[in-house]
Every structure is written in structure tokens, then in C-alpha cells.
PDB file of C-alpha atoms in Angstrom:
ATOM      1  CA  UNK T 442      11.189  15.730 -21.116  1.00  0.00           C
ATOM      2  CA  UNK T 443       7.731  17.215 -20.595  1.00  0.00           C
ATOM      3  CA  UNK T 444       6.277  17.242 -17.115  1.00  0.00           C
ATOM      4  CA  UNK T 445       3.142  15.166 -16.650  1.00  0.00           C
ATOM      5  CA  UNK T 446       1.020  16.460 -13.802  1.00  0.00           C
ATOM      6  CA  UNK T 447      -0.958  14.001 -11.718  1.00  0.00           C
ATOM      7  CA  UNK T 448      -4.656  14.229 -12.566  1.00  0.00           C
ATOM      8  CA  UNK T 449      -7.122  15.292  -9.899  1.00  0.00           C
ATOM      9  CA  UNK T 450      -9.174  12.123 -10.389  1.00  0.00           C
ATOM     10  CA  UNK T 451      -6.161   9.871  -9.713  1.00  0.00           C
ATOM     11  CA  UNK T 452      -5.190  11.961  -6.698  1.00  0.00           C
ATOM     12  CA  UNK T 453      -8.709  11.693  -5.301  1.00  0.00           C
ATOM     13  CA  UNK T 454      -8.844   7.952  -5.898  1.00  0.00           C
ATOM     14  CA  UNK T 455      -5.588   7.370  -4.039  1.00  0.00           C
ATOM     15  CA  UNK T 456      -6.919   9.381  -1.105  1.00  0.00           C
ATOM     16  CA  UNK T 457     -10.075   7.284  -1.193  1.00  0.00           C
ATOM     17  CA  UNK T 458      -7.995   4.103  -0.998  1.00  0.00           C
ATOM     18  CA  UNK T 459      -5.905   5.393   1.901  1.00  0.00           C
ATOM     19  CA  UNK T 460      -9.061   6.435   3.740  1.00  0.00           C
ATOM     20  CA  UNK T 461     -10.672   3.012   3.269  1.00  0.00           C
ATOM     21  CA  UNK T 462      -8.508   1.246   5.851  1.00  0.00           C
ATOM     22  CA  UNK T 463      -5.888   2.392   8.377  1.00  0.00           C
ATOM     23  CA  UNK T 464      -4.053  -0.924   7.989  1.00  0.00           C
ATOM     24  CA  UNK T 465      -2.853  -2.424   4.717  1.00  0.00           C
ATOM     25  CA  UNK T 466      -1.463  -5.969   4.729  1.00  0.00           C
ATOM     26  CA  UNK T 467       1.655  -6.499   2.631  1.00  0.00           C
ATOM     27  CA  UNK T 468       0.930  -9.893   1.088  1.00  0.00           C
ATOM     28  CA  UNK T 469       3.409 -12.196  -0.639  1.00  0.00           C
ATOM     29  CA  UNK T 470       1.857 -15.261  -2.244  1.00  0.00           C
ATOM     30  CA  UNK T 471       4.132 -18.295  -2.122  1.00  0.00           C
ATOM     31  CA  UNK T 472       1.378 -20.862  -2.748  1.00  0.00           C
ATOM     32  CA  UNK T 473      -1.455 -20.080  -5.205  1.00  0.00           C
ATOM     33  CA  UNK T 474      -3.781 -22.345  -3.210  1.00  0.00           C
ATOM     34  CA  UNK T 475      -3.625 -19.834  -0.352  1.00  0.00           C
ATOM     35  CA  UNK T 476      -4.893 -16.857  -2.352  1.00  0.00           C
ATOM     36  CA  UNK T 477      -8.622 -17.249  -1.701  1.00  0.00           C
ATOM     37  CA  UNK T 478      -8.560 -18.384   1.952  1.00  0.00           C
ATOM     38  CA  UNK T 479      -5.977 -15.731   2.835  1.00  0.00           C
ATOM     39  CA  UNK T 480      -7.962 -12.984   1.140  1.00  0.00           C
ATOM     40  CA  UNK T 481     -11.157 -14.178   2.794  1.00  0.00           C
ATOM     41  CA  UNK T 482      -9.476 -14.221   6.213  1.00  0.00           C
ATOM     42  CA  UNK T 483      -8.133 -10.678   5.901  1.00  0.00           C
ATOM     43  CA  UNK T 484     -11.462  -9.304   4.721  1.00  0.00           C
ATOM     44  CA  UNK T 485     -13.246 -11.151   7.540  1.00  0.00           C
ATOM     45  CA  UNK T 486     -10.875  -9.367   9.931  1.00  0.00           C
ATOM     46  CA  UNK T 487     -12.134  -6.002   8.701  1.00  0.00           C
ATOM     47  CA  UNK T 488      -9.428  -4.990   6.223  1.00  0.00           C
ATOM     48  CA  UNK T 489     -10.610  -3.186   3.105  1.00  0.00           C
ATOM     49  CA  UNK T 490      -7.341  -2.642   1.226  1.00  0.00           C
ATOM     50  CA  UNK T 491      -5.073  -5.533   0.181  1.00  0.00           C
ATOM     51  CA  UNK T 492      -1.582  -5.032  -1.251  1.00  0.00           C
ATOM     52  CA  UNK T 493      -0.384  -8.079  -3.214  1.00  0.00           C
ATOM     53  CA  UNK T 494       3.351  -7.852  -3.820  1.00  0.00           C
ATOM     54  CA  UNK T 495       5.017  -8.926  -7.046  1.00  0.00           C
ATOM     55  CA  UNK T 496       7.821 -10.643  -5.138  1.00  0.00           C
ATOM     56  CA  UNK T 497       6.678 -14.001  -6.522  1.00  0.00           C
ATOM     57  CA  UNK T 498       5.228 -15.051  -9.907  1.00  0.00           C
ATOM     58  CA  UNK T 499       1.799 -15.523  -8.308  1.00  0.00           C
ATOM     59  CA  UNK T 500       1.030 -11.881  -7.570  1.00  0.00           C
ATOM     60  CA  UNK T 501      -0.796 -10.885 -10.737  1.00  0.00           C
ATOM     61  CA  UNK T 502      -3.047 -13.939 -10.750  1.00  0.00           C
ATOM     62  CA  UNK T 503      -3.834 -13.355  -7.072  1.00  0.00           C
ATOM     63  CA  UNK T 504      -4.939  -9.813  -7.852  1.00  0.00           C
ATOM     64  CA  UNK T 505      -7.296 -10.999 -10.589  1.00  0.00           C
ATOM     65  CA  UNK T 506      -8.793 -13.730  -8.428  1.00  0.00           C
ATOM     66  CA  UNK T 507      -9.332 -11.541  -5.374  1.00  0.00           C
ATOM     67  CA  UNK T 508     -10.775  -8.694  -7.432  1.00  0.00           C
ATOM     68  CA  UNK T 509     -13.434 -11.088  -8.713  1.00  0.00           C
ATOM     69  CA  UNK T 510     -14.106 -12.522  -5.261  1.00  0.00           C
ATOM     70  CA  UNK T 511     -14.121  -9.259  -3.269  1.00  0.00           C
ATOM     71  CA  UNK T 512     -15.387  -6.480  -5.547  1.00  0.00           C
ATOM     72  CA  UNK T 513     -16.061  -4.221  -2.543  1.00  0.00           C
ATOM     73  CA  UNK T 514     -12.404  -4.307  -1.409  1.00  0.00           C
ATOM     74  CA  UNK T 515      -9.528  -2.247  -2.855  1.00  0.00           C
ATOM     75  CA  UNK T 516      -6.962  -4.687  -4.255  1.00  0.00           C
ATOM     76  CA  UNK T 517      -3.696  -3.639  -5.855  1.00  0.00           C
ATOM     77  CA  UNK T 518      -0.014  -4.419  -6.189  1.00  0.00           C
ATOM     78  CA  UNK T 519       3.129  -3.677  -4.236  1.00  0.00           C
ATOM     79  CA  UNK T 520       6.822  -4.101  -5.056  1.00  0.00           C
ATOM     80  CA  UNK T 521       6.232  -2.729  -8.546  1.00  0.00           C
ATOM     81  CA  UNK T 522       9.608  -1.625  -9.882  1.00  0.00           C
ATOM     82  CA  UNK T 523       9.210  -1.310 -13.662  1.00  0.00           C
ATOM     83  CA  UNK T 524       6.815   0.162 -16.183  1.00  0.00           C
ATOM     84  CA  UNK T 525       6.109  -3.284 -17.626  1.00  0.00           C
ATOM     85  CA  UNK T 526       5.050  -4.483 -14.168  1.00  0.00           C
ATOM     86  CA  UNK T 527       2.814  -1.427 -13.737  1.00  0.00           C
ATOM     87  CA  UNK T 528       1.022  -2.164 -16.993  1.00  0.00           C
ATOM     88  CA  UNK T 529       0.689  -5.837 -16.092  1.00  0.00           C
ATOM     89  CA  UNK T 530      -0.978  -4.881 -12.816  1.00  0.00           C
ATOM     90  CA  UNK T 531      -3.511  -2.770 -14.695  1.00  0.00           C
ATOM     91  CA  UNK T 532      -4.170  -5.629 -17.111  1.00  0.00           C
ATOM     92  CA  UNK T 533      -4.780  -7.911 -14.110  1.00  0.00           C
ATOM     93  CA  UNK T 534      -7.384  -5.515 -12.740  1.00  0.00           C
ATOM     94  CA  UNK T 535      -5.268  -4.001  -9.977  1.00  0.00           C
ATOM     95  CA  UNK T 536      -6.832  -0.875  -8.489  1.00  0.00           C
ATOM     96  CA  UNK T 537      -3.611   0.735  -7.283  1.00  0.00           C
ATOM     97  CA  UNK T 538       0.155   0.409  -7.602  1.00  0.00           C
ATOM     98  CA  UNK T 539       2.729   0.818  -4.819  1.00  0.00           C
ATOM     99  CA  UNK T 540       6.438   1.070  -5.577  1.00  0.00           C
ATOM    100  CA  UNK T 541       9.377   0.636  -3.177  1.00  0.00           C
ATOM    101  CA  UNK T 542      11.039   3.727  -4.647  1.00  0.00           C
ATOM    102  CA  UNK T 543      10.417   6.103  -7.525  1.00  0.00           C
ATOM    103  CA  UNK T 544      11.710   6.790 -11.007  1.00  0.00           C
ATOM    104  CA  UNK T 545      10.728   9.592 -13.341  1.00  0.00           C
ATOM    105  CA  UNK T 546       9.342   7.021 -15.774  1.00  0.00           C
ATOM    106  CA  UNK T 547       7.015   5.543 -13.137  1.00  0.00           C
ATOM    107  CA  UNK T 548       5.921   8.983 -11.905  1.00  0.00           C
ATOM    108  CA  UNK T 549       5.090  10.136 -15.428  1.00  0.00           C
ATOM    109  CA  UNK T 550       3.116   6.998 -16.233  1.00  0.00           C
ATOM    110  CA  UNK T 551       1.373   7.034 -12.856  1.00  0.00           C
ATOM    111  CA  UNK T 552       0.131  10.552 -13.488  1.00  0.00           C
ATOM    112  CA  UNK T 553      -2.128   9.328 -16.288  1.00  0.00           C
ATOM    113  CA  UNK T 554      -2.524   5.610 -15.581  1.00  0.00           C
ATOM    114  CA  UNK T 555      -5.675   3.620 -14.926  1.00  0.00           C
ATOM    115  CA  UNK T 556      -4.495   2.534 -11.475  1.00  0.00           C
ATOM    116  CA  UNK T 557      -3.279   5.350  -9.186  1.00  0.00           C
ATOM    117  CA  UNK T 558       0.316   5.255  -7.980  1.00  0.00           C
ATOM    118  CA  UNK T 559       1.623   5.460  -4.415  1.00  0.00           C
ATOM    119  CA  UNK T 560       5.335   6.058  -5.000  1.00  0.00           C
ATOM    120  CA  UNK T 561       7.887   5.019  -2.408  1.00  0.00           C
ATOM    121  CA  UNK T 562      10.218   7.568  -0.845  1.00  0.00           C
ATOM    122  CA  UNK T 563      12.827   7.499   1.898  1.00  0.00           C
ATOM    123  CA  UNK T 564      14.133  11.066   1.626  1.00  0.00           C
ATOM    124  CA  UNK T 565      12.861  14.604   1.142  1.00  0.00           C
ATOM    125  CA  UNK T 566      14.677  14.836  -2.192  1.00  0.00           C
ATOM    126  CA  UNK T 567      12.685  11.892  -3.536  1.00  0.00           C
ATOM    127  CA  UNK T 568       9.482  13.364  -2.153  1.00  0.00           C
ATOM    128  CA  UNK T 569      10.216  16.678  -3.879  1.00  0.00           C
ATOM    129  CA  UNK T 570      10.504  14.964  -7.264  1.00  0.00           C
ATOM    130  CA  UNK T 571       7.037  13.476  -6.914  1.00  0.00           C
ATOM    131  CA  UNK T 572       5.647  16.636  -5.322  1.00  0.00           C
ATOM    132  CA  UNK T 573       6.705  18.676  -8.357  1.00  0.00           C
ATOM    133  CA  UNK T 574       4.550  16.443 -10.544  1.00  0.00           C
ATOM    134  CA  UNK T 575       1.479  16.798  -8.337  1.00  0.00           C
ATOM    135  CA  UNK T 576       1.792  13.781  -6.030  1.00  0.00           C
ATOM    136  CA  UNK T 577       0.617  14.394  -2.486  1.00  0.00           C
ATOM    137  CA  UNK T 578       0.551  10.808  -1.163  1.00  0.00           C
ATOM    138  CA  UNK T 579       3.615   8.601  -0.765  1.00  0.00           C
ATOM    139  CA  UNK T 580       4.740   5.307   0.687  1.00  0.00           C
ATOM    140  CA  UNK T 581       7.477   5.881   3.294  1.00  0.00           C
ATOM    141  CA  UNK T 582       9.854   2.929   2.991  1.00  0.00           C
ATOM    142  CA  UNK T 583      11.678   1.354   4.691  1.00  0.00           C
ATOM    143  CA  UNK T 584      10.004   3.221   7.521  1.00  0.00           C
ATOM    144  CA  UNK T 585      11.943   2.045  10.572  1.00  0.00           C
ATOM    145  CA  UNK T 586      15.317   2.162   8.815  1.00  0.00           C
ATOM    146  CA  UNK T 587      14.604   5.566   7.224  1.00  0.00           C
ATOM    147  CA  UNK T 588      13.879   7.336  10.513  1.00  0.00           C
ATOM    148  CA  UNK T 589      10.434   6.137  11.539  1.00  0.00           C
ATOM    149  CA  UNK T 590       8.046   8.405  13.388  1.00  0.00           C
ATOM    150  CA  UNK T 591      10.670  11.110  13.944  1.00  0.00           C
ATOM    151  CA  UNK T 592      11.380  11.388  10.223  1.00  0.00           C
ATOM    152  CA  UNK T 593       7.697  11.681   9.320  1.00  0.00           C
ATOM    153  CA  UNK T 594       7.243  14.414  11.926  1.00  0.00           C
ATOM    154  CA  UNK T 595      10.103  16.308  10.290  1.00  0.00           C
ATOM    155  CA  UNK T 596       8.666  15.755   6.795  1.00  0.00           C
ATOM    156  CA  UNK T 597       5.431  17.364   7.942  1.00  0.00           C
ATOM    157  CA  UNK T 598       7.148  20.723   8.459  1.00  0.00           C
ATOM    158  CA  UNK T 599       7.951  21.681   4.854  1.00  0.00           C
ATOM    159  CA  UNK T 600       5.282  19.414   3.341  1.00  0.00           C
ATOM    160  CA  UNK T 601       2.177  19.758   5.478  1.00  0.00           C
ATOM    161  CA  UNK T 602      -0.151  18.794   2.625  1.00  0.00           C
ATOM    162  CA  UNK T 603       1.456  15.396   2.017  1.00  0.00           C
ATOM    163  CA  UNK T 604       0.030  12.105   3.314  1.00  0.00           C
ATOM    164  CA  UNK T 605       2.049   8.956   3.953  1.00  0.00           C
ATOM    165  CA  UNK T 606       1.619   5.211   4.208  1.00  0.00           C
ATOM    166  CA  UNK T 607       4.728   4.015   6.076  1.00  0.00           C
ATOM    167  CA  UNK T 608       5.807   0.415   5.563  1.00  0.00           C
ATOM    168  CA  UNK T 609       8.860  -1.568   6.577  1.00  0.00           C
ATOM    169  CA  UNK T 610       9.624  -2.914  10.021  1.00  0.00           C
ATOM    170  CA  UNK T 611       6.322  -1.764  11.517  1.00  0.00           C
ATOM    171  CA  UNK T 612       4.615  -4.130  13.939  1.00  0.00           C
ATOM    172  CA  UNK T 613       1.205  -4.292  15.573  1.00  0.00           C
ATOM    173  CA  UNK T 614       2.644  -2.691  18.707  1.00  0.00           C
ATOM    174  CA  UNK T 615       4.112   0.284  16.810  1.00  0.00           C
ATOM    175  CA  UNK T 616       1.439   0.898  14.167  1.00  0.00           C
ATOM    176  CA  UNK T 617      -0.506   3.257  16.439  1.00  0.00           C
ATOM    177  CA  UNK T 618       2.604   5.433  16.916  1.00  0.00           C
ATOM    178  CA  UNK T 619       2.612   6.132  13.200  1.00  0.00           C
ATOM    179  CA  UNK T 620      -1.146   6.536  12.873  1.00  0.00           C
ATOM    180  CA  UNK T 621      -1.086   9.136  15.649  1.00  0.00           C
ATOM    181  CA  UNK T 622       0.726  11.469  13.232  1.00  0.00           C
ATOM    182  CA  UNK T 623      -1.462  13.900  11.312  1.00  0.00           C
ATOM    183  CA  UNK T 624       0.327  13.168   8.025  1.00  0.00           C
ATOM    184  CA  UNK T 625      -0.039   9.369   8.217  1.00  0.00           C
ATOM    185  CA  UNK T 626      -3.164   8.063   6.502  1.00  0.00           C
ATOM    186  CA  UNK T 627      -2.515   4.327   6.758  1.00  0.00           C
ATOM    187  CA  UNK T 628       0.174   1.846   7.747  1.00  0.00           C
ATOM    188  CA  UNK T 629       1.324  -1.214   5.828  1.00  0.00           C
ATOM    189  CA  UNK T 630       2.892  -4.318   7.285  1.00  0.00           C
ATOM    190  CA  UNK T 631       3.637  -8.002   6.987  1.00  0.00           C
ATOM    191  CA  UNK T 632       2.627  -8.712  10.595  1.00  0.00           C
ATOM    192  CA  UNK T 633      -0.960  -8.932   9.316  1.00  0.00           C
ATOM    193  CA  UNK T 634      -0.046 -12.140   7.461  1.00  0.00           C
ATOM    194  CA  UNK T 635       1.917 -14.154  10.073  1.00  0.00           C
ATOM    195  CA  UNK T 636       4.228 -16.647   8.393  1.00  0.00           C
ATOM    196  CA  UNK T 637       3.411 -19.404  10.862  1.00  0.00           C
ATOM    197  CA  UNK T 638      -0.326 -19.031  10.273  1.00  0.00           C
ATOM    198  CA  UNK T 639       0.155 -19.137   6.510  1.00  0.00           C
ATOM    199  CA  UNK T 640       2.369 -22.211   6.750  1.00  0.00           C
ATOM    200  CA  UNK T 641      -0.245 -24.016   8.834  1.00  0.00           C
ATOM    201  CA  UNK T 642      -3.242 -22.735   6.892  1.00  0.00           C
ATOM    202  CA  UNK T 643      -4.614 -21.278  10.118  1.00  0.00           C
ATOM    203  CA  UNK T 644      -6.882 -18.647   8.609  1.00  0.00           C
ATOM    204  CA  UNK T 645      -8.653 -17.963  11.906  1.00  0.00           C
ATOM    205  CA  UNK T 646      -5.359 -16.639  13.266  1.00  0.00           C
ATOM    206  CA  UNK T 647      -5.027 -14.313  10.271  1.00  0.00           C
ATOM    207  CA  UNK T 648      -8.541 -12.993  10.861  1.00  0.00           C
ATOM    208  CA  UNK T 649      -7.883 -12.540  14.569  1.00  0.00           C
ATOM    209  CA  UNK T 650      -4.626 -10.639  13.996  1.00  0.00           C
ATOM    210  CA  UNK T 651      -6.356  -8.285  11.565  1.00  0.00           C
ATOM    211  CA  UNK T 652      -9.301  -7.714  13.880  1.00  0.00           C
ATOM    212  CA  UNK T 653      -7.143  -7.242  16.976  1.00  0.00           C
ATOM    213  CA  UNK T 654      -4.864  -4.810  15.146  1.00  0.00           C
ATOM    214  CA  UNK T 655      -7.810  -2.688  14.034  1.00  0.00           C
ATOM    215  CA  UNK T 656      -9.363  -2.744  17.498  1.00  0.00           C
ATOM    216  CA  UNK T 657      -6.064  -1.694  19.086  1.00  0.00           C
ATOM    217  CA  UNK T 658      -5.951   1.358  16.851  1.00  0.00           C
ATOM    218  CA  UNK T 659      -9.582   2.274  17.397  1.00  0.00           C
ATOM    219  CA  UNK T 660      -9.235   1.937  21.177  1.00  0.00           C
ATOM    220  CA  UNK T 661      -6.619   4.695  21.071  1.00  0.00           C
ATOM    221  CA  UNK T 662      -8.960   6.953  19.136  1.00  0.00           C
ATOM    222  CA  UNK T 663      -6.782   6.870  16.037  1.00  0.00           C
TER     223      UNK T 663
END
């Protein structure tokens, strides 16, 4: 199988997305009626990158609707596990794709896709497979289970030119620990969409959590 090298334009676009916001909410849409108010609340809280997971059938439609409503915000998909899902995200207007792990098929397609790919890794061996094809930005997942801050510090030794977006088990109180690392560009988490607030339709709480989380990071000079 021929090696497809990641294009410079896709690499630059992924870096642009990671630089747009230090916090990325991991959003799972259970009720389509929540798409617009939830998106509005997160954007009002200062977030500029939204990851809509494909864990429910509503993800693709949510991407299309929020892209139309917030054209100045980066909106893409998470929990993308197959090539068919990747293509569906592009058809829906998704601006990036995040996978929980990686396969050679996804890496090859992501190297020449419309939407840049942030492949998921948990080990150095997985990272090396993507690195060989030109990838220099990865999702670290599941972050807390896979070694957390200590693991990312160790990864930085042999791969100092790689940037990470850790996700999985990270909370508001621990996000700054990750962002303090030189090789962490952004942090993803579900704490930015509290289940109780979503259940009650309390969008002011969602906005406040997003704003407070960003302010906590900025107060530490991260």
C-alpha cells in the first residue's frame, strides 16, 4: 500500500483549529431540540471550537445546523470510527474530524480529505504510525486512563514536535495541569456540557461553566 503523506494545508488547518480555543467541549446530542440553544450557550461562554460526537444519530444534523448558525466557530465531529462516517461528516459541512483511535485507512484518507483529521492515540506505537505519514497533532485518549500528564511529558521526549489534545476523564480542575505542558495545544472534555444543565435546559449554567473554565486557565497564564 502506498504511503499518503499529510498535506501541509491540512496540517496548518488543524493547527489553526487547535489554536482557536484551549478548551473543546465534547458534545453528545440526545435531543435535537437542544442543538441550537446548547451551541449558542457554549459560544456565548467564549468557546470557538465545538466537537459534536457521532455517539447518537443526531450528530451530523447538529453539525450542519450549527455550521449555518455560527460560521465564525470551528465545528466538527468526534467519535468518528469508520471511513463512511468521515465522509458523512464532510458532507454535513464538518470542519474537522476526531477519532478515538486510528486505522491506516483513516490516516490515509485524512491526509487528503476536505476536513483535517485529529487521530486518537494512547501509545507511542500508535503515534509513530501517524507520525510516519506526516501527522504532528493527535488526540490523546483516554487521557487519564492512558497515563495523563505524566504520559504526555514522556511523549514529549522523543516527539518534541508533536501537539496533543488530551480528552477522557479530564475535569475543570485538572484541565490547567494538561495545558501547562508545552506539547498540549487544547483540552477536550464533557464537563463543559453538564448533564444536569442539559436535562433542565439551563443554558445559563452551560455558558457560565464555559466562561469560568476559560477564566481559570487564563488566570494561571496558560
